[in-house]
mmCIF file of the C-alpha atoms, coordinates in Angstrom:
data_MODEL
# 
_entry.id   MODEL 
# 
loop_
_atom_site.group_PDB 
_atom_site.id 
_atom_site.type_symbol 
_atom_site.label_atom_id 
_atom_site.label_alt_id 
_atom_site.label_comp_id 
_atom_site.label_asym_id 
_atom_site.label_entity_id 
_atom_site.label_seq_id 
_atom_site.pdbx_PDB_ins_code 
_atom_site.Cartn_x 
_atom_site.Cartn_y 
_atom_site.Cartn_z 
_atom_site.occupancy 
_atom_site.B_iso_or_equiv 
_atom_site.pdbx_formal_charge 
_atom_site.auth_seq_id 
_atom_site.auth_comp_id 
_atom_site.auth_asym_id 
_atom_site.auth_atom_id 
_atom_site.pdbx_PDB_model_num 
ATOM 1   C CA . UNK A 1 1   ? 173.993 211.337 156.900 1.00 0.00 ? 1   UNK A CA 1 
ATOM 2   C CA . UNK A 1 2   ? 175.532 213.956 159.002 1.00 0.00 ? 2   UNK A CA 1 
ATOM 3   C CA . UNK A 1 3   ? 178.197 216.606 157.864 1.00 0.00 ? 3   UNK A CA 1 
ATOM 4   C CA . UNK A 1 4   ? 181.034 214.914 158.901 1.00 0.00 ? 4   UNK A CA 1 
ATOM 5   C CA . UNK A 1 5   ? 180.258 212.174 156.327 1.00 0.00 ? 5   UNK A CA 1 
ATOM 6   C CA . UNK A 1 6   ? 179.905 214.909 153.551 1.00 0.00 ? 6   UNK A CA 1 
ATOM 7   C CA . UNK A 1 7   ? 183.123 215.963 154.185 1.00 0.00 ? 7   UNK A CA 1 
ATOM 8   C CA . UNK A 1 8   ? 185.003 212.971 153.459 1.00 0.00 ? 8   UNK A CA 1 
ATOM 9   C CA . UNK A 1 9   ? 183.416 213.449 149.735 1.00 0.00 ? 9   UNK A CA 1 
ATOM 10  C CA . UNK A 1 10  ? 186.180 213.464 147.171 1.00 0.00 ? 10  UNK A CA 1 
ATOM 11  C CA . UNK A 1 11  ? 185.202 213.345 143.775 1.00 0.00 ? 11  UNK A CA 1 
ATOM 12  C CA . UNK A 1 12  ? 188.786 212.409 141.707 1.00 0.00 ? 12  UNK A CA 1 
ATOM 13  C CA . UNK A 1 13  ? 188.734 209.263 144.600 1.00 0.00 ? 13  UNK A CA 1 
ATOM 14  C CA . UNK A 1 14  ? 185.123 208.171 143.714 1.00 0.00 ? 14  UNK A CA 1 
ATOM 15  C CA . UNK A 1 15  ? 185.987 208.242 140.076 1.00 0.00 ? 15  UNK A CA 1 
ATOM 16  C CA . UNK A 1 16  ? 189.449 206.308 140.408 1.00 0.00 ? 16  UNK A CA 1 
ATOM 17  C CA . UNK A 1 17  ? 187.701 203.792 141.940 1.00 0.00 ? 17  UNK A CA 1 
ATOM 18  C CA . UNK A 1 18  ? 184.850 203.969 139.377 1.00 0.00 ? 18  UNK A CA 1 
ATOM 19  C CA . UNK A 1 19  ? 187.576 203.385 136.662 1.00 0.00 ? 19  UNK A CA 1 
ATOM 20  C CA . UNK A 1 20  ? 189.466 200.748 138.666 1.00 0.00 ? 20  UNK A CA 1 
ATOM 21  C CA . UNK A 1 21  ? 186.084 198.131 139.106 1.00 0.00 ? 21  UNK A CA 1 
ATOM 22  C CA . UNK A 1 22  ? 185.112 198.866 135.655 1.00 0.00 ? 22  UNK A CA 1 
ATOM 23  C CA . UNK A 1 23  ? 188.171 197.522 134.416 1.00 0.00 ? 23  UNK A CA 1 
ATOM 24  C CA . UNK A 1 24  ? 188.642 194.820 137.476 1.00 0.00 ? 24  UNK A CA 1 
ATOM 25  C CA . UNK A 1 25  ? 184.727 193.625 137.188 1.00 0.00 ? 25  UNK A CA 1 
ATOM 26  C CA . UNK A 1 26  ? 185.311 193.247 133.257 1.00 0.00 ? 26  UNK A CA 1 
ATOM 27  C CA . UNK A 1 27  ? 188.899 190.975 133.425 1.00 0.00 ? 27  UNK A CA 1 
ATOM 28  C CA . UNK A 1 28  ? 186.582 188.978 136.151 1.00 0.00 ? 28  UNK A CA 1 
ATOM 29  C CA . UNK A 1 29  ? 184.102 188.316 133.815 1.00 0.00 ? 29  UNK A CA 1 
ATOM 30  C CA . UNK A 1 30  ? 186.384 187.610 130.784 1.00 0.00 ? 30  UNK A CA 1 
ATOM 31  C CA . UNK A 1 31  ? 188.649 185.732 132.741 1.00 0.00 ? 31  UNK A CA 1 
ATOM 32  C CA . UNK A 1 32  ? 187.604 184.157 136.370 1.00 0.00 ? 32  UNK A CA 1 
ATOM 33  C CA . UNK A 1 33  ? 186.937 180.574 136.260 1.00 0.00 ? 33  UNK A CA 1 
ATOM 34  C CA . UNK A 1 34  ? 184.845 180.415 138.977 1.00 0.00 ? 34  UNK A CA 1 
ATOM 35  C CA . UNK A 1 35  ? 182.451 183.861 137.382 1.00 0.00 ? 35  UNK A CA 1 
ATOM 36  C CA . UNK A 1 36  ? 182.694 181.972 134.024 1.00 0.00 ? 36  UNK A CA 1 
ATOM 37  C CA . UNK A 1 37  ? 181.444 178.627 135.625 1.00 0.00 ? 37  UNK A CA 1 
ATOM 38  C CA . UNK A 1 38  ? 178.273 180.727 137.344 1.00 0.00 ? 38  UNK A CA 1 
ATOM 39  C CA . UNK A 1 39  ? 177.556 182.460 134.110 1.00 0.00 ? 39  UNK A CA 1 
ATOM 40  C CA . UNK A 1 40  ? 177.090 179.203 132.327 1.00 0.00 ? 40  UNK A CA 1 
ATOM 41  C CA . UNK A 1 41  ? 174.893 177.330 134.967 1.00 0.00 ? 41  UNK A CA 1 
ATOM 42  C CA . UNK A 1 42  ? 172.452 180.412 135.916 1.00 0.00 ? 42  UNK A CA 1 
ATOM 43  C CA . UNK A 1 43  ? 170.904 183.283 133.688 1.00 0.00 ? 43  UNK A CA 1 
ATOM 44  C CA . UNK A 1 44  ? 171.851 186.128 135.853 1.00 0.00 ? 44  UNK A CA 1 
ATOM 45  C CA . UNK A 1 45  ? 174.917 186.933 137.816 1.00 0.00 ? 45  UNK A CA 1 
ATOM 46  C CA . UNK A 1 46  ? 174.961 189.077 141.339 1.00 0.00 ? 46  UNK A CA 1 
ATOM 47  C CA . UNK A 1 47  ? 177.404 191.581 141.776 1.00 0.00 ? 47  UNK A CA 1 
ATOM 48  C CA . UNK A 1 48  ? 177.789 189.224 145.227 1.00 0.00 ? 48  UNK A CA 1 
ATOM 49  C CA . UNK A 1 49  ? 179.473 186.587 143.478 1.00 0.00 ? 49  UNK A CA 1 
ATOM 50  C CA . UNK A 1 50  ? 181.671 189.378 141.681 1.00 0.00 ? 50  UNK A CA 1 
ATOM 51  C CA . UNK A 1 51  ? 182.886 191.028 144.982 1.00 0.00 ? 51  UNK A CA 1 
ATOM 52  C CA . UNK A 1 52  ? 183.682 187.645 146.132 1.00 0.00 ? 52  UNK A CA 1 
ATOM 53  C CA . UNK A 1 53  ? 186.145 186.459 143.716 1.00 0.00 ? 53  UNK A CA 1 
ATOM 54  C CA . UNK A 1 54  ? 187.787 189.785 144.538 1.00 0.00 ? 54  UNK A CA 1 
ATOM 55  C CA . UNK A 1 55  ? 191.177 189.964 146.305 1.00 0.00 ? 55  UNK A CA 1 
ATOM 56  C CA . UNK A 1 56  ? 191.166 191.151 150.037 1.00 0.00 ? 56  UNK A CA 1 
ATOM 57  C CA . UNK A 1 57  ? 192.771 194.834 149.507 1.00 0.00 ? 57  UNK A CA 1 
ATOM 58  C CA . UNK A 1 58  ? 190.399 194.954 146.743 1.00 0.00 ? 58  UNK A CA 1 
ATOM 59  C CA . UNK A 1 59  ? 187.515 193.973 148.701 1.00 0.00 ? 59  UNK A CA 1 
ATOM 60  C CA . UNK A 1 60  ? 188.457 196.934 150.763 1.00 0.00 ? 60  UNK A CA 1 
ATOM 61  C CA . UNK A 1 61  ? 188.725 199.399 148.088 1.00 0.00 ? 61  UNK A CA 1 
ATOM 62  C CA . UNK A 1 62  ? 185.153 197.959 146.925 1.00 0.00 ? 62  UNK A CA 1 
ATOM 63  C CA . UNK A 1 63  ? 184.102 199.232 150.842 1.00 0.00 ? 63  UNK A CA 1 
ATOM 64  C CA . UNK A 1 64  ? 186.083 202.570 150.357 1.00 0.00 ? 64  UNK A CA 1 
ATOM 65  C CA . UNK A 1 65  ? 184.194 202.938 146.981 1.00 0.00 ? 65  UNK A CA 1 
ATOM 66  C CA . UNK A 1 66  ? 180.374 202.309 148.301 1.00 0.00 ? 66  UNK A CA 1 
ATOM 67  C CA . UNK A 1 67  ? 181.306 204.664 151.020 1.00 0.00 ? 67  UNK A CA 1 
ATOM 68  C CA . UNK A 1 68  ? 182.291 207.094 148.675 1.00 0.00 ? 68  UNK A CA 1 
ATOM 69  C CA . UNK A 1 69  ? 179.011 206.373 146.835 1.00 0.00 ? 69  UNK A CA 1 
ATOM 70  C CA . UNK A 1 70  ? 176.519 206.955 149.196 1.00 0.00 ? 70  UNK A CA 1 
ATOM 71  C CA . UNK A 1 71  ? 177.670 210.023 149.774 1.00 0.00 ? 71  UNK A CA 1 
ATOM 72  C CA . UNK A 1 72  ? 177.537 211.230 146.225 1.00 0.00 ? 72  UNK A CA 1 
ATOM 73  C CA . UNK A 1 73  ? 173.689 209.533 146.157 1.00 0.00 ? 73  UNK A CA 1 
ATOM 74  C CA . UNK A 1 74  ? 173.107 211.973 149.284 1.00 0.00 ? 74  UNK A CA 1 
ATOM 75  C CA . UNK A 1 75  ? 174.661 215.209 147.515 1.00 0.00 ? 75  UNK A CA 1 
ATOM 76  C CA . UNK A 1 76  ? 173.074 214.480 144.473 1.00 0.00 ? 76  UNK A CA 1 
ATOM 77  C CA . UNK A 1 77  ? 169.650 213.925 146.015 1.00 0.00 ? 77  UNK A CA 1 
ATOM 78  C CA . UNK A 1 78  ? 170.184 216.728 148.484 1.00 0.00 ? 78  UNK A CA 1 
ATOM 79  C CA . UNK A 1 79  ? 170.685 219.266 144.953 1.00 0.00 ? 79  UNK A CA 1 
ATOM 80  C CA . UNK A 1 80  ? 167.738 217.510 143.659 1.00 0.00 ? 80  UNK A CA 1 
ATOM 81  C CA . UNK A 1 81  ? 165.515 218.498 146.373 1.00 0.00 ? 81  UNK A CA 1 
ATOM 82  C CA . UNK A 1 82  ? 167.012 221.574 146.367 1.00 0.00 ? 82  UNK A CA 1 
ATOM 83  C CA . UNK A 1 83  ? 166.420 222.395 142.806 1.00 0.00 ? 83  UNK A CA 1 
ATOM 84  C CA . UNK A 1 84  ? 170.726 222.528 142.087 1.00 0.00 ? 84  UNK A CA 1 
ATOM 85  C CA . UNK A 1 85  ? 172.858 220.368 140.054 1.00 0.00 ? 85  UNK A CA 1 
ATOM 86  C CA . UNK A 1 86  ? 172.020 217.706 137.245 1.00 0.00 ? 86  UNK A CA 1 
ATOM 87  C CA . UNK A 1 87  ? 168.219 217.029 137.408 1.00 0.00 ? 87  UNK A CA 1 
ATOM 88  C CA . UNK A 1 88  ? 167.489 213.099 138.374 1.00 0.00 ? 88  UNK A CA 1 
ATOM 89  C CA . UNK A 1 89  ? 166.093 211.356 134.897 1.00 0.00 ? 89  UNK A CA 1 
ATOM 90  C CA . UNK A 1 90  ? 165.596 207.256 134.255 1.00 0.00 ? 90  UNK A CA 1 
ATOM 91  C CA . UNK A 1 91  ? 167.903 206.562 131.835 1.00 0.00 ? 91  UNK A CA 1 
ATOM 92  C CA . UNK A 1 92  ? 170.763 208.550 133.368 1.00 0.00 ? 92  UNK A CA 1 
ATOM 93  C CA . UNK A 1 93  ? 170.159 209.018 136.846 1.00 0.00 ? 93  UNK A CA 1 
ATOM 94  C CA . UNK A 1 94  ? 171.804 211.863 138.117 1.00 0.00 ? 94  UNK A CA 1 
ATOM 95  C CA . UNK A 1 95  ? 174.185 212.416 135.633 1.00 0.00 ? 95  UNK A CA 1 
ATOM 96  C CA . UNK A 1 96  ? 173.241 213.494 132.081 1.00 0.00 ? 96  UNK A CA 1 
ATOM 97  C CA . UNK A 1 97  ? 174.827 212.267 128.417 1.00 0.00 ? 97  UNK A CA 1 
ATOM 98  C CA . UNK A 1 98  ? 176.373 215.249 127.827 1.00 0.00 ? 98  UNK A CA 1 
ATOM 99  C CA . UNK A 1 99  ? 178.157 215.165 131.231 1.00 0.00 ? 99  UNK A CA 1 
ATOM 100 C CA . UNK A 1 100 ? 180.960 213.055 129.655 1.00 0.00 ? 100 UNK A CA 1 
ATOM 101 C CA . UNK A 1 101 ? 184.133 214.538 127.927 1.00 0.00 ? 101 UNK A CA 1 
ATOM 102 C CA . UNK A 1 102 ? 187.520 213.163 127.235 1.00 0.00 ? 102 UNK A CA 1 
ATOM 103 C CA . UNK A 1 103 ? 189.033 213.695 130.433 1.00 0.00 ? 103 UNK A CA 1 
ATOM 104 C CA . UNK A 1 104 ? 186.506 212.378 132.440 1.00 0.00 ? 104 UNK A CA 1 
ATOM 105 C CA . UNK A 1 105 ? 185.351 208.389 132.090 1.00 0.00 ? 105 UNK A CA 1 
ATOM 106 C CA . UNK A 1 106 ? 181.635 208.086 132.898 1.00 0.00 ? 106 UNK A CA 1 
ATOM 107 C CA . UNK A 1 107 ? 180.655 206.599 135.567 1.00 0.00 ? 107 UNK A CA 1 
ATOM 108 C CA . UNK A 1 108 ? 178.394 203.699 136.010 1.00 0.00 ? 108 UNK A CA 1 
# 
């Protein structure tokens, strides 16, 4: 990833966007037909299928957002490696539990 990529990093985007598919993943799978129908006739669902039932513009966003989120994975294991920032762990990745306050949602 070169530096012009870490440049276009902005946090407050990368967590509207969080917020926004948490809430837009969650009305698909209360409310989507077509996610309810796959959820019956197979025991897992892919985020694929998700994506798909999503609107154009917000298939776009979803682009904007894993954009966004592979540069965060490159920051975060750039201070990793560099001994800086939240160490990585298994349960919380890069984040930790105590990371999370009332202004900020957590992110998945």
């Amino acid at each position: 990833m070169d530096s012009k990529d870490l440049e276009d990093w902005d946090e407050a985007r990368y967590l509207e966007l969080n917020s926004y598919f948490r809430v837009r993943i969650q009305i698909l799978l209360d409310a989507d037909p077509h996610i309810k129908q796959l959820m019956q006739q197979q025991q897992s669902l892919q985020l694929s299928d998700l994506i798909n039932q999503l609107s154009d513009e917000d298939q776009q966003l979803w682009r904007e957002f894993l954009q966004l989120d592979s540069i965060k994975l490159h920051i975060d294991m750039r201070n990793h490696l560099e001994g800086k920032g939240t160490p990585y762990n298994p349960r919380d990745g890069f984040a930790s539990s105590d990371d999370e306050d009332e202004d900020r949602p957590p992110v998945w």
